[in-house]
Amino acid sequence: MSKVSKKRFIAGAVCPKCKAMDTLALTKENNVEKVTCVVCGEQMVQTEEQVEKVVRQHEQVIGVFKP
Ligand SMILES: [Zn+2]
């Protein structure tokens, strides 16, 4: 649990499995970017470009809900 590795959390991203927010951590393994949900353990392997796309999608969704 306390193993410290280079983790970047994707702000505003929602896990597609458990729908938790801000739980998706971006890690790099063997030069492959991995997105791991720290709540349910869901793992997605994505290129940085795809991750950015997902983040942007969520930003748009958040924008829609802005009053
Ligand atoms: Zn999850």
PDB file of C-alpha atoms and ligand atoms in Angstrom:
ATOM      1  CA  MET A   1       0.000   0.000   0.000  1.00  0.00           C
ATOM      2  CA  SER A   2       2.733   2.470   0.959  1.00  0.00           C
ATOM      3  CA  LYS A   3       4.881   1.604  -2.033  1.00  0.00           C
ATOM      4  CA  VAL A   4       5.754   4.938  -3.529  1.00  0.00           C
ATOM      5  CA  SER A   5       5.957   4.998  -7.264  1.00  0.00           C
ATOM      6  CA  LYS A   6       5.581   7.686  -9.832  1.00  0.00           C
ATOM      7  CA  LYS A   7       1.866   8.145  -9.936  1.00  0.00           C
ATOM      8  CA  ARG A   8      -0.069  10.891 -11.517  1.00  0.00           C
ATOM      9  CA  PHE A   9      -3.743  11.174 -10.824  1.00  0.00           C
ATOM     10  CA  ILE A  10      -6.003  12.324 -13.583  1.00  0.00           C
ATOM     11  CA  ALA A  11      -8.027  15.188 -12.210  1.00  0.00           C
ATOM     12  CA  GLY A  12     -11.714  14.938 -12.921  1.00  0.00           C
ATOM     13  CA  ALA A  13     -11.492  11.513 -14.551  1.00  0.00           C
ATOM     14  CA  VAL A  14     -14.142   8.969 -13.691  1.00  0.00           C
ATOM     15  CA  CYS A  15     -13.458   5.250 -13.520  1.00  0.00           C
ATOM     16  CA  PRO A  16     -15.543   3.496 -16.189  1.00  0.00           C
ATOM     17  CA  LYS A  17     -16.037   0.530 -13.876  1.00  0.00           C
ATOM     18  CA  CYS A  18     -16.846   1.844 -10.408  1.00  0.00           C
ATOM     19  CA  LYS A  19     -17.628   5.452 -11.417  1.00  0.00           C
ATOM     20  CA  ALA A  20     -15.398   6.850  -8.708  1.00  0.00           C
ATOM     21  CA  MET A  21     -13.893  10.235  -9.438  1.00  0.00           C
ATOM     22  CA  ASP A  22     -10.234  11.247  -9.192  1.00  0.00           C
ATOM     23  CA  THR A  23      -9.161   7.665  -8.541  1.00  0.00           C
ATOM     24  CA  LEU A  24      -7.447   7.031 -11.856  1.00  0.00           C
ATOM     25  CA  ALA A  25      -3.697   6.997 -11.478  1.00  0.00           C
ATOM     26  CA  LEU A  26      -1.359   7.169 -14.410  1.00  0.00           C
ATOM     27  CA  THR A  27       1.715   5.002 -14.134  1.00  0.00           C
ATOM     28  CA  LYS A  28       4.423   4.054 -16.570  1.00  0.00           C
ATOM     29  CA  GLU A  29       5.553   0.494 -16.994  1.00  0.00           C
ATOM     30  CA  ASN A  30       7.965  -0.634 -19.661  1.00  0.00           C
ATOM     31  CA  ASN A  31       7.351   2.610 -21.501  1.00  0.00           C
ATOM     32  CA  VAL A  32       3.626   1.918 -21.581  1.00  0.00           C
ATOM     33  CA  GLU A  33       1.298   4.296 -19.821  1.00  0.00           C
ATOM     34  CA  LYS A  34      -1.165   2.529 -17.624  1.00  0.00           C
ATOM     35  CA  VAL A  35      -4.224   3.930 -15.987  1.00  0.00           C
ATOM     36  CA  THR A  36      -5.155   2.191 -12.768  1.00  0.00           C
ATOM     37  CA  CYS A  37      -8.181   2.845 -10.615  1.00  0.00           C
ATOM     38  CA  VAL A  38      -7.018   2.804  -7.017  1.00  0.00           C
ATOM     39  CA  VAL A  39     -10.499   1.918  -5.781  1.00  0.00           C
ATOM     40  CA  CYS A  40     -11.509  -1.125  -7.824  1.00  0.00           C
ATOM     41  CA  GLY A  41      -8.187  -1.982  -9.444  1.00  0.00           C
ATOM     42  CA  GLU A  42      -9.431  -1.562 -12.979  1.00  0.00           C
ATOM     43  CA  GLN A  43      -6.502  -1.262 -15.347  1.00  0.00           C
ATOM     44  CA  MET A  44      -6.380   0.323 -18.739  1.00  0.00           C
ATOM     45  CA  VAL A  45      -3.430   0.526 -21.027  1.00  0.00           C
ATOM     46  CA  GLN A  46      -3.539   3.694 -23.012  1.00  0.00           C
ATOM     47  CA  THR A  47      -1.283   5.939 -24.897  1.00  0.00           C
ATOM     48  CA  GLU A  48      -0.801   9.372 -23.484  1.00  0.00           C
ATOM     49  CA  GLU A  49      -2.829  10.767 -26.346  1.00  0.00           C
ATOM     50  CA  GLN A  50      -5.815   8.574 -25.482  1.00  0.00           C
ATOM     51  CA  VAL A  51      -5.593   9.464 -21.824  1.00  0.00           C
ATOM     52  CA  GLU A  52      -5.621  13.112 -22.718  1.00  0.00           C
ATOM     53  CA  LYS A  53      -8.694  12.514 -24.814  1.00  0.00           C
ATOM     54  CA  VAL A  54     -10.478  10.859 -21.905  1.00  0.00           C
ATOM     55  CA  VAL A  55      -9.542  13.690 -19.587  1.00  0.00           C
ATOM     56  CA  ARG A  56     -10.819  16.221 -22.087  1.00  0.00           C
ATOM     57  CA  GLN A  57     -14.084  14.317 -22.443  1.00  0.00           C
ATOM     58  CA  HIS A  58     -14.595  14.503 -18.711  1.00  0.00           C
ATOM     59  CA  GLU A  59     -13.740  18.158 -18.691  1.00  0.00           C
ATOM     60  CA  GLN A  60     -16.495  18.673 -21.189  1.00  0.00           C
ATOM     61  CA  VAL A  61     -18.915  16.635 -19.129  1.00  0.00           C
ATOM     62  CA  ILE A  62     -18.048  18.666 -16.037  1.00  0.00           C
ATOM     63  CA  GLY A  63     -18.612  21.807 -18.092  1.00  0.00           C
ATOM     64  CA  VAL A  64     -22.126  20.673 -18.962  1.00  0.00           C
ATOM     65  CA  PHE A  65     -22.977  20.284 -15.308  1.00  0.00           C
ATOM     66  CA  LYS A  66     -21.709  23.729 -14.427  1.00  0.00           C
ATOM     67  CA  PRO A  67     -24.565  25.965 -13.329  1.00  0.00           C
TER      68      PRO A  67
HETATM   69 ZN    ZN B   1     -12.710   1.945 -10.393  1.00  0.00          ZN
END
